[in-house]
Amino acid sequence: MASLKALRNRISSVKSTQKITKAMKMVAAAKLRRAQAQAEAARPYATRMAAMMGALAEGAADNPNAPALLVGNGADRTHLIVVVTADRGLAGPFNSSINRAARARVRKLEAEGKRVRLFTVGRKGRDFFRRDMREKIIGEANFVGKKTIEFADAEAIAQQIVAAFEGGAFDICTLMFNRFVSVMSQVPSETPLIPASAGQAANDNAGAGQHAGDYEIEPDDGTLLDRLLPRNLAVQIYSALLESAAGEQGARMTAMDNATRNAGEMINRLTLNYNRTRQANITKELIEIISGAEAL
Amino acid sequence: MTVALEIISPERLLLARPVSMVVIPGTEGDLGVLPGHSQMITSLRGGLIDLYEDEKLVDRFFVSGGFAQITEERCTVLADAIVKLAELDPLKAADELAAAEAAWREADEADEAGWRAASDRLITAQARVDALAAQNA
């Protein structure tokens, strides 16, 4: 049986851990609210943009001169996967689930004989893929030390991706991130970025009922698409970043809530143990005194 | 009769209200949007968005490019970045104009996309300074 002193130390150490996890939970809850509001606020732009893309892309997709960002460059050899993770850990399975999903996808594509390149957003993804897929990483971004994610951040990432695409570094680009479903659940999901028409087909409802033919287009569809496509890419990345940021805080909140509860249970068990040991000691001493007195 | 105007920046829905007319800076020239306007999609250059109610100018915004989708009863502006004209900073505007001009001089005319980006930036910066000058005049 452990000594009283050891038990006391153990209890106080678990107590201070509990204080930390409780504080982290509360911080995550506050940040979650902010992140959710930000994601909510950004949604109108993304939906309107999707609607406009839908109206334009429909007409342009059959056009032989359609921009490569929209219809792809015809090849399907090299895939780029953009993995969005958090910069910090202690968020339960948040980072590892998206990393594992992305790794499984890389393996699957490679089994099909494709080449794979990676672009990591967030420090945790970079650290994970540096271990065994270092040579595949063509770029990375993180938001260490940043309070909020701004649209300019997403735009910078989009620019790097478009530049790599135009340089012929890859043919098809997919974005993988944790979609925020609720505080308790974040689901790893993926969105096709390049060619954009693949994504368009998937959410065709967005542009339903609108056709390019119904619209006058100024200056002309080619020029407009040239401007709209990189913009659309940035918007999709931005909303993924925001979803992921909200998901991160949700995951951390849940994880820290569990940790706080577990610490509480542990303290109860240790306290019980401590009291039992203390009483056993007292009883033992009493017996010693009494038997000593009887021996006289 | 009114047009349902929506001004949206990537970060948030900035404004949604009915107006009797709105003037937006299309790349090919300013467009006055009244109810019943023909359907169109246009890109925007840097310039002023003017909101009119009952023939009176009620609000002005400075937009630095973007897109607009117009239907008979609504006008949706997807702005790259947007501020109220009154909140524009004259010092920053002048700095940006100088920087944009320098970047434009440096830009290589052979690199079409880069050159276009630089000239778009210069046009936007110039429009911002002009908008401020017009406001103070």
Short mmCIF file of C-alpha atoms in Angstrom, two decimals:
data_model
loop_
_atom_site.label_atom_id
_atom_site.label_comp_id
_atom_site.label_asym_id
_atom_site.label_seq_id
_atom_site.Cartn_x
_atom_site.Cartn_y
_atom_site.Cartn_z
CA MET A 1 0.00 0.00 0.00
CA ALA A 2 1.29 3.45 -0.95
CA SER A 3 2.36 5.75 1.81
CA LEU A 4 0.15 8.64 2.87
CA LYS A 5 2.65 11.18 1.64
CA ALA A 6 2.79 9.62 -1.82
CA LEU A 7 -1.00 9.58 -2.04
CA ARG A 8 -1.24 13.22 -0.99
CA ASN A 9 1.23 14.24 -3.66
CA ARG A 10 -0.62 12.25 -6.27
CA ILE A 11 -3.95 13.86 -5.40
CA SER A 12 -2.57 17.36 -5.57
CA SER A 13 -0.93 16.69 -8.92
CA VAL A 14 -4.15 15.34 -10.41
CA LYS A 15 -5.98 18.34 -9.02
CA SER A 16 -3.70 20.79 -10.75
CA THR A 17 -4.01 18.86 -14.01
CA GLN A 18 -7.76 19.11 -13.65
CA LYS A 19 -7.49 22.86 -13.22
CA ILE A 20 -5.54 23.11 -16.46
CA THR A 21 -7.94 20.98 -18.47
CA LYS A 22 -10.89 22.89 -17.09
CA ALA A 23 -9.33 26.20 -18.11
CA MET A 24 -8.51 24.84 -21.57
CA LYS A 25 -12.08 23.71 -21.97
CA MET A 26 -13.40 27.13 -21.15
CA VAL A 27 -10.97 28.85 -23.49
CA ALA A 28 -11.95 26.42 -26.26
CA ALA A 29 -15.64 27.12 -25.64
CA ALA A 30 -15.10 30.86 -26.00
CA LYS A 31 -12.98 30.42 -29.12
CA LEU A 32 -15.50 27.99 -30.55
CA ARG A 33 -18.24 30.57 -30.34
CA ARG A 34 -16.09 33.08 -32.20
CA ALA A 35 -15.01 30.56 -34.82
CA GLN A 36 -18.57 29.44 -35.40
CA ALA A 37 -19.75 33.01 -35.83
CA GLN A 38 -16.98 33.64 -38.33
CA ALA A 39 -17.83 30.52 -40.31
CA GLU A 40 -21.49 31.48 -40.26
CA ALA A 41 -20.74 34.99 -41.50
CA ALA A 42 -18.66 33.73 -44.40
CA ARG A 43 -21.33 31.38 -45.68
CA PRO A 44 -23.41 33.85 -47.79
CA TYR A 45 -20.42 34.74 -49.96
CA ALA A 46 -19.61 31.08 -50.59
CA THR A 47 -23.19 30.16 -51.53
CA ARG A 48 -23.62 33.16 -53.85
CA MET A 49 -20.27 32.42 -55.42
CA ALA A 50 -21.30 28.80 -55.99
CA ALA A 51 -24.53 29.96 -57.60
CA MET A 52 -22.69 32.31 -59.93
CA MET A 53 -20.14 29.62 -60.78
CA GLY A 54 -22.98 27.24 -61.52
CA ALA A 55 -24.57 29.70 -63.92
CA LEU A 56 -21.31 30.36 -65.74
CA ALA A 57 -19.68 26.95 -65.70
CA GLU A 58 -22.57 25.18 -67.33
CA GLY A 59 -22.13 27.02 -70.58
CA ALA A 60 -18.36 27.07 -70.46
CA ALA A 61 -17.76 23.39 -69.67
CA ASP A 62 -18.51 22.30 -73.25
CA ASN A 63 -16.37 25.04 -74.69
CA PRO A 64 -13.07 23.60 -76.00
CA ASN A 65 -11.24 26.75 -74.86
CA ALA A 66 -12.56 26.51 -71.31
CA PRO A 67 -9.92 27.41 -68.70
CA ALA A 68 -7.92 24.47 -67.35
CA LEU A 69 -8.85 25.40 -63.79
CA LEU A 70 -12.46 24.63 -64.68
CA VAL A 71 -12.26 21.49 -66.79
CA GLY A 72 -8.80 20.21 -65.87
CA ASN A 73 -5.82 19.81 -68.16
CA GLY A 74 -6.99 16.49 -69.51
CA ALA A 75 -4.49 14.43 -67.53
CA ASP A 76 -5.06 12.38 -64.41
CA ARG A 77 -1.53 11.44 -63.43
CA THR A 78 -0.49 13.57 -60.50
CA HIS A 79 -2.82 14.35 -57.64
CA LEU A 80 -2.35 17.14 -55.14
CA ILE A 81 -3.98 16.70 -51.76
CA VAL A 82 -4.36 19.77 -49.60
CA VAL A 83 -4.65 18.63 -45.98
CA VAL A 84 -6.06 21.10 -43.47
CA THR A 85 -5.14 20.40 -39.83
CA ALA A 86 -4.80 22.45 -36.69
CA ASP A 87 -1.58 24.04 -35.48
CA ARG A 88 -1.98 22.75 -31.96
CA GLY A 89 -2.68 19.38 -30.39
CA LEU A 90 -4.67 18.37 -27.32
CA ALA A 91 -7.83 18.28 -29.37
CA GLY A 92 -8.68 14.61 -29.12
CA PRO A 93 -8.65 12.71 -32.41
CA PHE A 94 -9.11 15.90 -34.45
CA ASN A 95 -5.71 15.99 -36.14
CA SER A 96 -4.97 12.29 -36.27
CA SER A 97 -8.27 11.41 -37.93
CA ILE A 98 -7.78 13.84 -40.81
CA ASN A 99 -4.12 12.87 -41.15
CA ARG A 100 -4.97 9.20 -41.24
CA ALA A 101 -7.76 9.76 -43.78
CA ALA A 102 -5.34 11.70 -45.98
CA ARG A 103 -2.64 9.04 -45.67
CA ALA A 104 -5.13 6.32 -46.61
CA ARG A 105 -6.07 8.34 -49.66
CA VAL A 106 -2.45 8.80 -50.67
CA ARG A 107 -1.87 5.04 -50.39
CA LYS A 108 -4.99 4.30 -52.41
CA LEU A 109 -4.03 6.70 -55.20
CA GLU A 110 -0.54 5.28 -55.30
CA ALA A 111 -1.92 1.76 -55.51
CA GLU A 112 -3.79 2.96 -58.60
CA GLY A 113 -0.49 4.06 -60.07
CA LYS A 114 -0.91 7.82 -59.63
CA ARG A 115 1.70 10.20 -58.36
CA VAL A 116 0.73 12.14 -55.26
CA ARG A 117 1.84 15.50 -53.96
CA LEU A 118 0.85 17.08 -50.66
CA PHE A 119 0.20 20.60 -49.49
CA THR A 120 -0.21 20.85 -45.73
CA VAL A 121 -2.07 23.61 -43.97
CA GLY A 122 -1.46 23.62 -40.23
CA ARG A 123 1.53 22.46 -38.24
CA LYS A 124 0.16 19.10 -37.17
CA GLY A 125 -0.35 17.91 -40.72
CA ARG A 126 3.12 19.05 -41.71
CA ASP A 127 4.71 17.22 -38.77
CA PHE A 128 2.75 14.07 -39.51
CA PHE A 129 3.59 13.88 -43.20
CA ARG A 130 7.18 14.96 -42.75
CA ARG A 131 7.82 11.66 -41.05
CA ASP A 132 7.28 9.28 -43.94
CA MET A 133 6.14 11.31 -46.95
CA ARG A 134 8.55 14.18 -46.78
CA GLU A 135 9.42 14.10 -50.47
CA LYS A 136 5.76 14.50 -51.46
CA ILE A 137 5.21 17.83 -49.73
CA ILE A 138 5.32 20.70 -52.22
CA GLY A 139 4.12 23.44 -49.93
CA GLU A 140 2.83 24.29 -46.51
CA ALA A 141 1.09 27.04 -44.63
CA ASN A 142 0.25 27.57 -40.99
CA PHE A 143 -1.38 30.15 -38.80
CA VAL A 144 0.88 29.94 -35.75
CA GLY A 145 0.51 33.12 -33.73
CA LYS A 146 -2.54 34.33 -35.65
CA LYS A 147 -5.71 35.15 -33.82
CA THR A 148 -8.19 34.85 -36.64
CA ILE A 149 -8.01 33.45 -40.14
CA GLU A 150 -8.42 36.15 -42.74
CA PHE A 151 -9.52 35.84 -46.30
CA ALA A 152 -6.10 37.02 -47.42
CA ASP A 153 -4.58 33.88 -45.84
CA ALA A 154 -6.82 31.66 -47.93
CA GLU A 155 -6.04 33.75 -50.99
CA ALA A 156 -2.31 33.31 -50.46
CA ILE A 157 -2.74 29.52 -50.30
CA ALA A 158 -4.94 29.57 -53.42
CA GLN A 159 -2.31 31.57 -55.29
CA GLN A 160 0.39 29.05 -54.44
CA ILE A 161 -1.83 26.21 -55.61
CA VAL A 162 -2.77 27.94 -58.87
CA ALA A 163 0.89 28.77 -59.55
CA ALA A 164 1.85 25.12 -58.97
CA PHE A 165 -0.99 23.98 -61.24
CA GLU A 166 0.08 26.32 -64.01
CA GLY A 167 3.66 25.13 -63.54
CA GLY A 168 2.41 21.60 -64.25
CA ALA A 169 3.15 20.23 -60.77
CA PHE A 170 -0.13 18.30 -60.66
CA ASP A 171 -3.31 17.59 -62.65
CA ILE A 172 -6.00 17.16 -60.03
CA CYS A 173 -6.36 18.83 -56.67
CA THR A 174 -8.44 17.73 -53.71
CA LEU A 175 -8.97 19.53 -50.43
CA MET A 176 -9.27 17.44 -47.26
CA PHE A 177 -10.43 18.93 -44.00
CA ASN A 178 -12.54 18.26 -40.93
CA ARG A 179 -16.10 19.35 -41.58
CA PHE A 180 -17.76 20.82 -38.53
CA VAL A 181 -20.92 18.83 -37.87
CA SER A 182 -21.43 19.60 -34.21
CA VAL A 183 -19.34 20.30 -31.14
CA MET A 184 -19.07 16.56 -30.59
CA SER A 185 -18.38 15.46 -34.13
CA GLN A 186 -16.08 16.57 -36.92
CA VAL A 187 -16.06 14.46 -40.03
CA PRO A 188 -13.03 14.21 -42.32
CA SER A 189 -14.29 15.15 -45.76
CA GLU A 190 -12.96 16.20 -49.12
CA THR A 191 -13.79 18.70 -51.84
CA PRO A 192 -12.41 18.63 -55.37
CA LEU A 193 -10.73 21.98 -56.14
CA ILE A 194 -9.22 21.47 -59.57
CA PRO A 195 -10.91 20.84 -61.96
CA ALA A 196 -13.66 23.01 -60.55
CA SER A 197 -16.29 21.37 -62.76
CA ALA A 198 -15.96 18.15 -60.72
CA GLY A 199 -17.06 20.04 -57.64
CA GLN A 200 -19.73 21.80 -59.62
CA ALA A 201 -21.31 18.54 -60.71
CA ALA A 202 -21.36 17.36 -57.11
CA ASN A 203 -23.34 20.34 -55.85
CA ASP A 204 -25.31 21.10 -58.94
CA ASN A 205 -28.30 22.14 -56.91
CA ALA A 206 -26.54 25.36 -56.03
CA GLY A 207 -26.85 26.62 -59.57
CA ALA A 208 -30.06 24.85 -60.42
CA GLY A 209 -32.50 26.85 -62.46
CA GLN A 210 -29.86 29.32 -63.56
CA HIS A 211 -28.21 29.08 -66.92
CA ALA A 212 -25.49 31.16 -68.42
CA GLY A 213 -27.73 31.70 -71.42
CA ASP A 214 -30.12 33.70 -69.29
CA TYR A 215 -27.45 36.18 -68.38
CA GLU A 216 -25.70 38.92 -70.22
CA ILE A 217 -22.05 38.60 -69.36
CA GLU A 218 -19.61 41.46 -69.09
CA PRO A 219 -16.79 41.65 -70.18
CA ASP A 220 -17.14 38.08 -71.61
CA ASP A 221 -17.32 34.60 -70.10
CA GLY A 222 -13.64 33.78 -70.71
CA THR A 223 -12.33 36.86 -68.92
CA LEU A 224 -14.89 36.58 -66.19
CA LEU A 225 -14.07 32.93 -65.54
CA ASP A 226 -10.36 33.74 -65.48
CA ARG A 227 -11.07 36.07 -62.58
CA LEU A 228 -13.76 34.02 -60.96
CA LEU A 229 -11.99 30.65 -60.84
CA PRO A 230 -9.00 31.61 -58.67
CA ARG A 231 -11.39 33.57 -56.51
CA ASN A 232 -13.67 30.57 -56.18
CA LEU A 233 -10.69 28.44 -55.18
CA ALA A 234 -9.79 30.91 -52.44
CA VAL A 235 -13.38 30.97 -51.22
CA GLN A 236 -13.53 27.19 -50.96
CA ILE A 237 -10.23 27.10 -49.10
CA TYR A 238 -11.39 29.90 -46.82
CA SER A 239 -14.58 28.12 -45.85
CA ALA A 240 -12.66 24.88 -45.27
CA LEU A 241 -10.22 26.76 -43.02
CA LEU A 242 -13.06 28.24 -41.03
CA GLU A 243 -14.87 24.92 -40.70
CA SER A 244 -11.65 23.29 -39.59
CA ALA A 245 -10.95 26.06 -37.08
CA ALA A 246 -14.41 25.71 -35.56
CA GLY A 247 -14.04 21.93 -35.54
CA GLU A 248 -10.69 22.18 -33.80
CA GLN A 249 -12.15 24.20 -30.95
CA GLY A 250 -15.14 21.86 -30.71
CA ALA A 251 -12.88 18.81 -30.58
CA ARG A 252 -10.65 20.43 -27.98
CA MET A 253 -13.64 21.37 -25.87
CA THR A 254 -14.97 17.81 -25.92
CA ALA A 255 -11.55 16.32 -25.23
CA MET A 256 -10.90 18.68 -22.33
CA ASP A 257 -14.34 18.07 -20.89
CA ASN A 258 -13.62 14.34 -20.85
CA ALA A 259 -10.21 14.91 -19.31
CA THR A 260 -11.71 17.07 -16.57
CA ARG A 261 -14.28 14.43 -15.78
CA ASN A 262 -11.68 11.66 -15.72
CA ALA A 263 -9.49 13.71 -13.40
CA GLY A 264 -12.47 14.15 -11.07
CA GLU A 265 -13.05 10.40 -10.95
CA MET A 266 -9.40 9.79 -10.29
CA ILE A 267 -9.36 12.30 -7.44
CA ASN A 268 -12.36 10.55 -5.86
CA ARG A 269 -10.67 7.18 -6.05
CA LEU A 270 -7.42 8.48 -4.68
CA THR A 271 -9.15 10.32 -1.84
CA LEU A 272 -11.00 7.16 -0.83
CA ASN A 273 -7.76 5.25 -0.90
CA TYR A 274 -6.04 7.97 1.12
CA ASN A 275 -8.74 7.97 3.84
CA ARG A 276 -8.73 4.19 4.09
CA THR A 277 -4.98 4.14 4.47
CA ARG A 278 -5.12 6.85 7.11
CA GLN A 279 -7.72 4.94 9.15
CA ALA A 280 -5.82 1.70 8.81
CA ASN A 281 -2.78 3.44 10.20
CA ILE A 282 -4.72 4.81 13.18
CA THR A 283 -6.26 1.42 13.91
CA LYS A 284 -2.86 -0.21 13.74
CA GLU A 285 -1.39 2.26 16.19
CA LEU A 286 -4.32 1.81 18.60
CA ILE A 287 -3.89 -1.95 18.55
CA GLU A 288 -0.22 -1.52 19.27
CA ILE A 289 -0.89 0.76 22.26
CA ILE A 290 -3.63 -1.49 23.68
CA SER A 291 -1.63 -4.70 23.34
CA GLY A 292 1.34 -2.91 24.90
CA ALA A 293 -0.81 -1.86 27.88
CA GLU A 294 -2.24 -5.41 28.29
CA ALA A 295 1.23 -6.92 28.37
CA LEU A 296 2.06 -4.97 31.53
CA MET B 1 -40.45 49.33 -56.87
CA THR B 2 -37.10 48.50 -55.40
CA VAL B 3 -34.05 46.38 -56.06
CA ALA B 4 -33.03 43.96 -53.31
CA LEU B 5 -29.37 44.86 -52.92
CA GLU B 6 -26.93 42.58 -51.19
CA ILE B 7 -23.32 43.50 -50.62
CA ILE B 8 -21.22 40.56 -49.48
CA SER B 9 -17.55 40.44 -48.65
CA PRO B 10 -15.76 37.11 -48.14
CA GLU B 11 -15.88 37.65 -44.39
CA ARG B 12 -19.53 38.55 -44.01
CA LEU B 13 -22.83 39.79 -45.39
CA LEU B 14 -22.24 43.50 -45.18
CA LEU B 15 -25.58 44.87 -46.19
CA ALA B 16 -28.94 43.64 -47.42
CA ARG B 17 -31.63 46.22 -48.08
CA PRO B 18 -34.02 47.34 -50.76
CA VAL B 19 -32.95 50.44 -52.69
CA SER B 20 -34.60 52.27 -55.56
CA MET B 21 -31.38 52.39 -57.56
CA VAL B 22 -27.79 51.32 -57.15
CA VAL B 23 -24.81 52.34 -59.26
CA ILE B 24 -22.02 49.80 -59.45
CA PRO B 25 -18.61 50.11 -61.15
CA GLY B 26 -18.54 47.39 -63.82
CA THR B 27 -15.26 46.71 -65.62
CA GLU B 28 -16.78 48.09 -68.81
CA GLY B 29 -18.26 51.14 -67.15
CA ASP B 30 -20.62 52.16 -64.38
CA LEU B 31 -24.00 50.46 -64.28
CA GLY B 32 -27.13 51.97 -62.84
CA VAL B 33 -29.31 49.13 -61.66
CA LEU B 34 -33.03 49.85 -61.47
CA PRO B 35 -35.83 47.36 -60.88
CA GLY B 36 -36.40 45.25 -63.99
CA HIS B 37 -32.78 45.40 -65.14
CA SER B 38 -31.90 42.65 -67.61
CA GLN B 39 -30.14 39.67 -66.08
CA MET B 40 -26.40 39.96 -66.13
CA ILE B 41 -23.17 38.92 -64.52
CA THR B 42 -20.29 41.34 -64.54
CA SER B 43 -16.93 41.76 -62.93
CA LEU B 44 -16.24 44.98 -61.04
CA ARG B 45 -13.31 47.37 -61.08
CA GLY B 46 -12.27 49.47 -58.10
CA GLY B 47 -14.80 52.24 -57.62
CA LEU B 48 -17.83 53.54 -55.80
CA ILE B 49 -21.12 51.81 -55.16
CA ASP B 50 -23.85 54.42 -54.74
CA LEU B 51 -27.16 53.60 -53.09
CA TYR B 52 -30.18 55.71 -54.01
CA GLU B 53 -33.51 55.87 -52.32
CA ASP B 54 -36.22 58.08 -53.82
CA GLU B 55 -33.64 59.70 -56.10
CA LYS B 56 -31.52 60.69 -53.09
CA LEU B 57 -28.01 59.38 -52.52
CA VAL B 58 -28.15 57.58 -49.18
CA ASP B 59 -24.90 55.66 -48.92
CA ARG B 60 -21.60 55.22 -50.71
CA PHE B 61 -19.16 52.31 -50.51
CA PHE B 62 -15.76 51.86 -52.02
CA VAL B 63 -15.26 48.43 -53.55
CA SER B 64 -11.86 47.21 -54.73
CA GLY B 65 -13.06 44.79 -57.37
CA GLY B 66 -15.29 41.74 -57.37
CA PHE B 67 -18.36 40.50 -59.17
CA ALA B 68 -22.03 41.34 -59.41
CA GLN B 69 -24.99 39.24 -60.39
CA ILE B 70 -28.06 41.17 -61.43
CA THR B 71 -31.56 39.85 -61.98
CA GLU B 72 -34.79 41.75 -62.49
CA GLU B 73 -35.46 42.18 -58.81
CA ARG B 74 -32.12 41.76 -57.12
CA CYS B 75 -28.51 42.83 -57.31
CA THR B 76 -25.85 40.78 -55.54
CA VAL B 77 -22.40 42.30 -55.18
CA LEU B 78 -19.58 39.91 -54.28
CA ALA B 79 -16.86 42.34 -53.26
CA ASP B 80 -13.16 41.50 -52.92
CA ALA B 81 -12.89 44.10 -50.20
CA ILE B 82 -15.28 46.88 -49.33
CA VAL B 83 -15.46 49.86 -46.98
CA LYS B 84 -17.78 52.76 -46.47
CA LEU B 85 -16.47 55.78 -48.34
CA ALA B 86 -16.43 57.77 -45.11
CA GLU B 87 -14.14 55.18 -43.52
CA LEU B 88 -11.45 55.28 -46.21
CA ASP B 89 -8.08 56.40 -44.90
CA PRO B 90 -6.61 59.11 -47.18
CA LEU B 91 -3.02 58.46 -46.05
CA LYS B 92 -3.24 54.74 -46.69
CA ALA B 93 -4.90 55.40 -50.05
CA ALA B 94 -2.04 57.65 -51.13
CA ASP B 95 0.57 55.11 -49.96
CA GLU B 96 -1.19 52.31 -51.81
CA LEU B 97 -1.32 54.40 -54.98
CA ALA B 98 2.43 55.02 -54.82
CA ALA B 99 3.11 51.33 -54.15
CA ALA B 100 0.77 50.19 -56.94
CA GLU B 101 2.39 52.61 -59.37
CA ALA B 102 5.85 51.32 -58.51
CA ALA B 103 4.69 47.71 -58.90
CA TRP B 104 3.10 48.53 -62.23
CA ARG B 105 6.32 50.10 -63.57
CA GLU B 106 8.24 46.99 -62.51
CA ALA B 107 5.70 44.57 -63.98
CA ASP B 108 6.83 42.68 -67.04
CA GLU B 109 4.49 43.23 -69.97
CA ALA B 110 5.30 39.77 -71.32
CA ASP B 111 3.83 38.14 -68.22
CA GLU B 112 0.22 38.77 -69.10
CA ALA B 113 -1.44 37.66 -65.85
CA GLY B 114 1.08 39.50 -63.68
CA TRP B 115 0.82 42.64 -65.75
CA ARG B 116 -2.95 42.57 -65.63
CA ALA B 117 -2.92 42.09 -61.86
CA ALA B 118 -0.56 45.05 -61.49
CA SER B 119 -2.65 47.32 -63.70
CA ASP B 120 -5.87 46.26 -61.92
CA ARG B 121 -4.21 47.19 -58.65
CA LEU B 122 -3.14 50.56 -60.02
CA ILE B 123 -6.63 51.31 -61.37
CA THR B 124 -8.15 50.43 -58.00
CA ALA B 125 -5.66 52.57 -56.10
CA GLN B 126 -6.25 55.50 -58.45
CA ALA B 127 -10.01 55.10 -58.09
CA ARG B 128 -9.68 55.13 -54.31
CA VAL B 129 -7.71 58.40 -54.34
CA ASP B 130 -10.15 59.92 -56.85
CA ALA B 131 -13.12 58.87 -54.73
CA LEU B 132 -11.62 60.61 -51.71
CA ALA B 133 -10.86 63.75 -53.71
CA ALA B 134 -14.42 63.85 -55.05
CA GLN B 135 -15.79 63.43 -51.56
CA ASN B 136 -13.78 66.33 -50.17
CA ALA B 137 -14.52 68.63 -53.11
#
